Amino acid sequence: PHDKTYPVEKLNRIKLDIQHEHRFFKNWKGNIDFNYVGDNNYFVDLEQDIDNASITKLLQQVALSYSSLHWDHVFQLEKYQILYPLDGPIYKDDYHREPQWAFHALYPQQAYGLTFELDGAFTHFTHHTNPIDGHPVTIGQRYQARPGISLPLETPYSYFKPRVQLDYLRDD
């Protein structure tokens, strides 16, 4: 009862893993990937496998996606539980993307054989608080857009795909 390696307060340890994918309608899908442990030393103390014993980040993500003939969208919230076994660092440096919207559009074989594409994303992100002043290390938004146009030229023995693409990235 008075084991110094496993004190009484550590006997009720918890590990939670939830992975679920659900199709709502023809084009809509939801995903949950949620992992949690009750303390930083959970894997160090209880795992037999060296790969699992050295886990330091646990994904916690919820996503909703929409797919159609020409468009794909993903809306997600994502963060990590950061584990600091033993004494741990002075501060935690975790990263959250809450929320993120990413999209992809593809229109192949349009006029003159051209293919039009558009990739983009909007992300609101934060880092954990600075231990010295208590302010978040980074809070911001990232906007990204990549419109492109290509002309795939194919024969039975070769292909050539000239492409022009703009890459726009803005961080606030």
PDB file of C-alpha atoms in Angstrom:
ATOM      1  CA  PRO A   1       0.000   0.000   0.000  1.00  0.00           C
ATOM      2  CA  HIS A   2       2.912   2.420   0.528  1.00  0.00           C
ATOM      3  CA  ASP A   3       4.796   1.660  -2.676  1.00  0.00           C
ATOM      4  CA  LYS A   4       6.953   4.670  -3.571  1.00  0.00           C
ATOM      5  CA  THR A   5       7.148   3.645  -7.231  1.00  0.00           C
ATOM      6  CA  TYR A   6       3.363   3.448  -7.645  1.00  0.00           C
ATOM      7  CA  PRO A   7       1.760   5.629  -4.959  1.00  0.00           C
ATOM      8  CA  VAL A   8      -1.957   5.253  -4.255  1.00  0.00           C
ATOM      9  CA  GLU A   9      -2.862   8.400  -6.228  1.00  0.00           C
ATOM     10  CA  LYS A  10      -1.456   6.763  -9.403  1.00  0.00           C
ATOM     11  CA  LEU A  11      -3.478   3.547  -9.088  1.00  0.00           C
ATOM     12  CA  ASN A  12      -6.481   5.028 -10.899  1.00  0.00           C
ATOM     13  CA  ARG A  13      -4.763   5.857 -14.179  1.00  0.00           C
ATOM     14  CA  ILE A  14      -6.672   6.463 -17.372  1.00  0.00           C
ATOM     15  CA  LYS A  15      -6.075   6.040 -21.074  1.00  0.00           C
ATOM     16  CA  LEU A  16      -8.730   6.950 -23.624  1.00  0.00           C
ATOM     17  CA  ASP A  17      -8.539   6.183 -27.361  1.00  0.00           C
ATOM     18  CA  ILE A  18     -11.465   6.969 -29.636  1.00  0.00           C
ATOM     19  CA  GLN A  19     -11.266   6.520 -33.393  1.00  0.00           C
ATOM     20  CA  HIS A  20     -14.507   6.785 -35.316  1.00  0.00           C
ATOM     21  CA  GLU A  21     -15.514   7.536 -38.897  1.00  0.00           C
ATOM     22  CA  HIS A  22     -19.114   8.156 -39.851  1.00  0.00           C
ATOM     23  CA  ARG A  23     -20.735   8.829 -43.210  1.00  0.00           C
ATOM     24  CA  PHE A  24     -23.692  11.184 -42.741  1.00  0.00           C
ATOM     25  CA  PHE A  25     -24.945  11.538 -46.275  1.00  0.00           C
ATOM     26  CA  LYS A  26     -23.611  10.735 -49.719  1.00  0.00           C
ATOM     27  CA  ASN A  27     -20.994  13.501 -49.656  1.00  0.00           C
ATOM     28  CA  TRP A  28     -20.458  14.137 -45.927  1.00  0.00           C
ATOM     29  CA  LYS A  29     -18.150  12.288 -43.547  1.00  0.00           C
ATOM     30  CA  GLY A  30     -17.076  12.873 -39.954  1.00  0.00           C
ATOM     31  CA  ASN A  31     -13.940  11.645 -38.176  1.00  0.00           C
ATOM     32  CA  ILE A  32     -12.900  11.599 -34.547  1.00  0.00           C
ATOM     33  CA  ASP A  33      -9.384  10.690 -33.469  1.00  0.00           C
ATOM     34  CA  PHE A  34      -9.129  11.444 -29.763  1.00  0.00           C
ATOM     35  CA  ASN A  35      -6.319  10.154 -27.546  1.00  0.00           C
ATOM     36  CA  TYR A  36      -5.812  11.037 -23.898  1.00  0.00           C
ATOM     37  CA  VAL A  37      -3.871   9.789 -20.887  1.00  0.00           C
ATOM     38  CA  GLY A  38      -4.313  10.935 -17.299  1.00  0.00           C
ATOM     39  CA  ASP A  39      -0.653  11.657 -16.564  1.00  0.00           C
ATOM     40  CA  ASN A  40       2.649  12.346 -18.297  1.00  0.00           C
ATOM     41  CA  ASN A  41       4.254   9.074 -17.202  1.00  0.00           C
ATOM     42  CA  TYR A  42       1.452   6.761 -18.322  1.00  0.00           C
ATOM     43  CA  PHE A  43       3.365   5.217 -21.243  1.00  0.00           C
ATOM     44  CA  VAL A  44       6.731   5.176 -19.468  1.00  0.00           C
ATOM     45  CA  ASP A  45       5.301   3.257 -16.506  1.00  0.00           C
ATOM     46  CA  LEU A  46       2.809   0.933 -18.186  1.00  0.00           C
ATOM     47  CA  GLU A  47       3.968   0.159 -21.741  1.00  0.00           C
ATOM     48  CA  GLN A  48       6.119  -2.865 -22.546  1.00  0.00           C
ATOM     49  CA  ASP A  49       6.913  -1.785 -26.126  1.00  0.00           C
ATOM     50  CA  ILE A  50       9.709   0.802 -26.461  1.00  0.00           C
ATOM     51  CA  ASP A  51       7.901   2.552 -29.340  1.00  0.00           C
ATOM     52  CA  ASN A  52       4.814   3.145 -27.201  1.00  0.00           C
ATOM     53  CA  ALA A  53       6.837   4.014 -24.102  1.00  0.00           C
ATOM     54  CA  SER A  54       8.433   6.919 -25.979  1.00  0.00           C
ATOM     55  CA  ILE A  55       5.180   8.554 -27.157  1.00  0.00           C
ATOM     56  CA  THR A  56       5.249  12.281 -26.405  1.00  0.00           C
ATOM     57  CA  LYS A  57       2.265  13.635 -28.391  1.00  0.00           C
ATOM     58  CA  LEU A  58      -1.327  12.395 -28.522  1.00  0.00           C
ATOM     59  CA  LEU A  59      -3.563  13.609 -31.347  1.00  0.00           C
ATOM     60  CA  GLN A  60      -6.968  15.067 -30.480  1.00  0.00           C
ATOM     61  CA  GLN A  61      -8.830  15.793 -33.718  1.00  0.00           C
ATOM     62  CA  VAL A  62     -12.384  16.197 -34.950  1.00  0.00           C
ATOM     63  CA  ALA A  63     -13.037  16.616 -38.683  1.00  0.00           C
ATOM     64  CA  LEU A  64     -15.993  17.054 -40.993  1.00  0.00           C
ATOM     65  CA  SER A  65     -15.417  16.595 -44.716  1.00  0.00           C
ATOM     66  CA  TYR A  66     -17.426  17.119 -47.864  1.00  0.00           C
ATOM     67  CA  SER A  67     -16.549  15.583 -51.236  1.00  0.00           C
ATOM     68  CA  SER A  68     -18.178  16.063 -54.608  1.00  0.00           C
ATOM     69  CA  LEU A  69     -17.206  15.590 -58.241  1.00  0.00           C
ATOM     70  CA  HIS A  70     -15.036  18.730 -58.357  1.00  0.00           C
ATOM     71  CA  TRP A  71     -14.669  19.927 -54.744  1.00  0.00           C
ATOM     72  CA  ASP A  72     -13.295  18.534 -51.468  1.00  0.00           C
ATOM     73  CA  HIS A  73     -13.555  20.406 -48.157  1.00  0.00           C
ATOM     74  CA  VAL A  74     -12.240  19.509 -44.707  1.00  0.00           C
ATOM     75  CA  PHE A  75     -13.223  21.404 -41.569  1.00  0.00           C
ATOM     76  CA  GLN A  76     -11.257  20.353 -38.504  1.00  0.00           C
ATOM     77  CA  LEU A  77     -10.194  21.125 -34.965  1.00  0.00           C
ATOM     78  CA  GLU A  78      -6.811  19.714 -34.018  1.00  0.00           C
ATOM     79  CA  LYS A  79      -4.585  19.810 -30.985  1.00  0.00           C
ATOM     80  CA  TYR A  80      -2.164  17.533 -29.197  1.00  0.00           C
ATOM     81  CA  GLN A  81      -1.804  16.442 -25.613  1.00  0.00           C
ATOM     82  CA  ILE A  82       1.918  16.864 -25.011  1.00  0.00           C
ATOM     83  CA  LEU A  83       3.468  14.406 -22.576  1.00  0.00           C
ATOM     84  CA  TYR A  84       6.521  15.319 -20.517  1.00  0.00           C
ATOM     85  CA  PRO A  85       7.618  12.180 -18.691  1.00  0.00           C
ATOM     86  CA  LEU A  86       9.590  12.414 -15.473  1.00  0.00           C
ATOM     87  CA  ASP A  87      10.004  16.056 -14.409  1.00  0.00           C
ATOM     88  CA  GLY A  88       9.209  17.614 -17.807  1.00  0.00           C
ATOM     89  CA  PRO A  89      10.285  20.962 -19.221  1.00  0.00           C
ATOM     90  CA  ILE A  90       9.733  24.419 -17.791  1.00  0.00           C
ATOM     91  CA  TYR A  91       6.941  25.149 -20.271  1.00  0.00           C
ATOM     92  CA  LYS A  92       4.748  23.290 -22.714  1.00  0.00           C
ATOM     93  CA  ASP A  93       5.068  24.053 -26.429  1.00  0.00           C
ATOM     94  CA  ASP A  94       1.953  22.606 -27.953  1.00  0.00           C
ATOM     95  CA  TYR A  95       0.273  23.653 -31.163  1.00  0.00           C
ATOM     96  CA  HIS A  96      -3.443  23.962 -31.867  1.00  0.00           C
ATOM     97  CA  ARG A  97      -5.242  24.389 -35.175  1.00  0.00           C
ATOM     98  CA  GLU A  98      -8.688  25.486 -34.145  1.00  0.00           C
ATOM     99  CA  PRO A  99     -10.299  25.701 -36.648  1.00  0.00           C
ATOM    100  CA  GLN A 100      -8.888  24.791 -40.036  1.00  0.00           C
ATOM    101  CA  TRP A 101     -10.699  24.750 -43.359  1.00  0.00           C
ATOM    102  CA  ALA A 102      -8.885  23.195 -46.300  1.00  0.00           C
ATOM    103  CA  PHE A 103     -10.245  22.728 -49.808  1.00  0.00           C
ATOM    104  CA  HIS A 104      -9.315  21.344 -53.204  1.00  0.00           C
ATOM    105  CA  ALA A 105     -11.037  21.910 -56.542  1.00  0.00           C
ATOM    106  CA  LEU A 106     -10.230  20.062 -59.764  1.00  0.00           C
ATOM    107  CA  TYR A 107     -11.777  20.698 -63.191  1.00  0.00           C
ATOM    108  CA  PRO A 108     -10.014  18.454 -65.736  1.00  0.00           C
ATOM    109  CA  GLN A 109     -10.482  18.438 -69.508  1.00  0.00           C
ATOM    110  CA  GLN A 110     -11.999  21.890 -69.830  1.00  0.00           C
ATOM    111  CA  ALA A 111     -11.820  24.104 -72.940  1.00  0.00           C
ATOM    112  CA  TYR A 112      -8.751  23.349 -75.111  1.00  0.00           C
ATOM    113  CA  GLY A 113      -7.892  20.388 -72.824  1.00  0.00           C
ATOM    114  CA  LEU A 114      -6.929  22.650 -69.924  1.00  0.00           C
ATOM    115  CA  THR A 115      -7.131  21.503 -66.312  1.00  0.00           C
ATOM    116  CA  PHE A 116      -7.954  24.009 -63.590  1.00  0.00           C
ATOM    117  CA  GLU A 117      -7.047  23.414 -59.934  1.00  0.00           C
ATOM    118  CA  LEU A 118      -7.419  25.349 -56.724  1.00  0.00           C
ATOM    119  CA  ASP A 119      -6.010  24.371 -53.332  1.00  0.00           C
ATOM    120  CA  GLY A 120      -6.410  26.484 -50.268  1.00  0.00           C
ATOM    121  CA  ALA A 121      -6.678  26.650 -46.519  1.00  0.00           C
ATOM    122  CA  PHE A 122      -7.558  28.937 -43.664  1.00  0.00           C
ATOM    123  CA  THR A 123      -6.078  28.079 -40.275  1.00  0.00           C
ATOM    124  CA  HIS A 124      -6.338  29.749 -36.890  1.00  0.00           C
ATOM    125  CA  PHE A 125      -3.451  28.505 -34.759  1.00  0.00           C
ATOM    126  CA  THR A 126      -2.087  29.004 -31.263  1.00  0.00           C
ATOM    127  CA  HIS A 127       0.912  27.879 -29.276  1.00  0.00           C
ATOM    128  CA  HIS A 128       0.804  27.317 -25.542  1.00  0.00           C
ATOM    129  CA  THR A 129       1.414  30.187 -23.129  1.00  0.00           C
ATOM    130  CA  ASN A 130       4.825  31.610 -22.399  1.00  0.00           C
ATOM    131  CA  PRO A 131       5.786  30.699 -18.804  1.00  0.00           C
ATOM    132  CA  ILE A 132       7.464  34.064 -18.186  1.00  0.00           C
ATOM    133  CA  ASP A 133       4.732  36.528 -19.161  1.00  0.00           C
ATOM    134  CA  GLY A 134       1.694  34.215 -19.499  1.00  0.00           C
ATOM    135  CA  HIS A 135       0.923  35.325 -23.061  1.00  0.00           C
ATOM    136  CA  PRO A 136       0.496  32.878 -25.946  1.00  0.00           C
ATOM    137  CA  VAL A 137       3.741  32.373 -27.800  1.00  0.00           C
ATOM    138  CA  THR A 138       1.967  32.617 -31.148  1.00  0.00           C
ATOM    139  CA  ILE A 139      -1.610  33.331 -32.152  1.00  0.00           C
ATOM    140  CA  GLY A 140      -2.411  33.827 -35.771  1.00  0.00           C
ATOM    141  CA  GLN A 141      -4.212  33.056 -38.942  1.00  0.00           C
ATOM    142  CA  ARG A 142      -2.777  31.584 -42.092  1.00  0.00           C
ATOM    143  CA  TYR A 143      -4.415  32.009 -45.472  1.00  0.00           C
ATOM    144  CA  GLN A 144      -3.178  29.967 -48.379  1.00  0.00           C
ATOM    145  CA  ALA A 145      -4.395  29.712 -51.978  1.00  0.00           C
ATOM    146  CA  ARG A 146      -2.833  27.872 -54.912  1.00  0.00           C
ATOM    147  CA  PRO A 147      -4.696  28.361 -58.169  1.00  0.00           C
ATOM    148  CA  GLY A 148      -3.192  26.520 -61.101  1.00  0.00           C
ATOM    149  CA  ILE A 149      -3.781  25.737 -64.747  1.00  0.00           C
ATOM    150  CA  SER A 150      -2.172  22.950 -66.753  1.00  0.00           C
ATOM    151  CA  LEU A 151      -2.324  21.420 -70.202  1.00  0.00           C
ATOM    152  CA  PRO A 152      -1.722  17.669 -69.967  1.00  0.00           C
ATOM    153  CA  LEU A 153      -0.341  16.316 -73.247  1.00  0.00           C
ATOM    154  CA  GLU A 154      -0.287  12.534 -73.378  1.00  0.00           C
ATOM    155  CA  THR A 155       0.533   9.857 -75.922  1.00  0.00           C
ATOM    156  CA  PRO A 156       0.719   6.080 -75.443  1.00  0.00           C
ATOM    157  CA  TYR A 157       4.497   6.342 -74.945  1.00  0.00           C
ATOM    158  CA  SER A 158       4.982   9.736 -73.224  1.00  0.00           C
ATOM    159  CA  TYR A 159       3.420  12.635 -71.404  1.00  0.00           C
ATOM    160  CA  PHE A 160       4.175  16.318 -70.917  1.00  0.00           C
ATOM    161  CA  LYS A 161       2.323  18.512 -68.431  1.00  0.00           C
ATOM    162  CA  PRO A 162       3.157  22.231 -68.585  1.00  0.00           C
ATOM    163  CA  ARG A 163       1.690  24.038 -65.591  1.00  0.00           C
ATOM    164  CA  VAL A 164       1.396  27.545 -64.201  1.00  0.00           C
ATOM    165  CA  GLN A 165       0.580  27.971 -60.538  1.00  0.00           C
ATOM    166  CA  LEU A 166       0.363  30.883 -58.128  1.00  0.00           C
ATOM    167  CA  ASP A 167       1.150  30.256 -54.472  1.00  0.00           C
ATOM    168  CA  TYR A 168      -0.308  32.875 -52.129  1.00  0.00           C
ATOM    169  CA  LEU A 169       0.471  32.636 -48.425  1.00  0.00           C
ATOM    170  CA  ARG A 170      -0.343  35.202 -45.769  1.00  0.00           C
ATOM    171  CA  ASP A 171       0.179  34.993 -42.015  1.00  0.00           C
ATOM    172  CA  ASP A 172      -1.491  37.410 -39.639  1.00  0.00           C
TER     173      ASP A 172
END
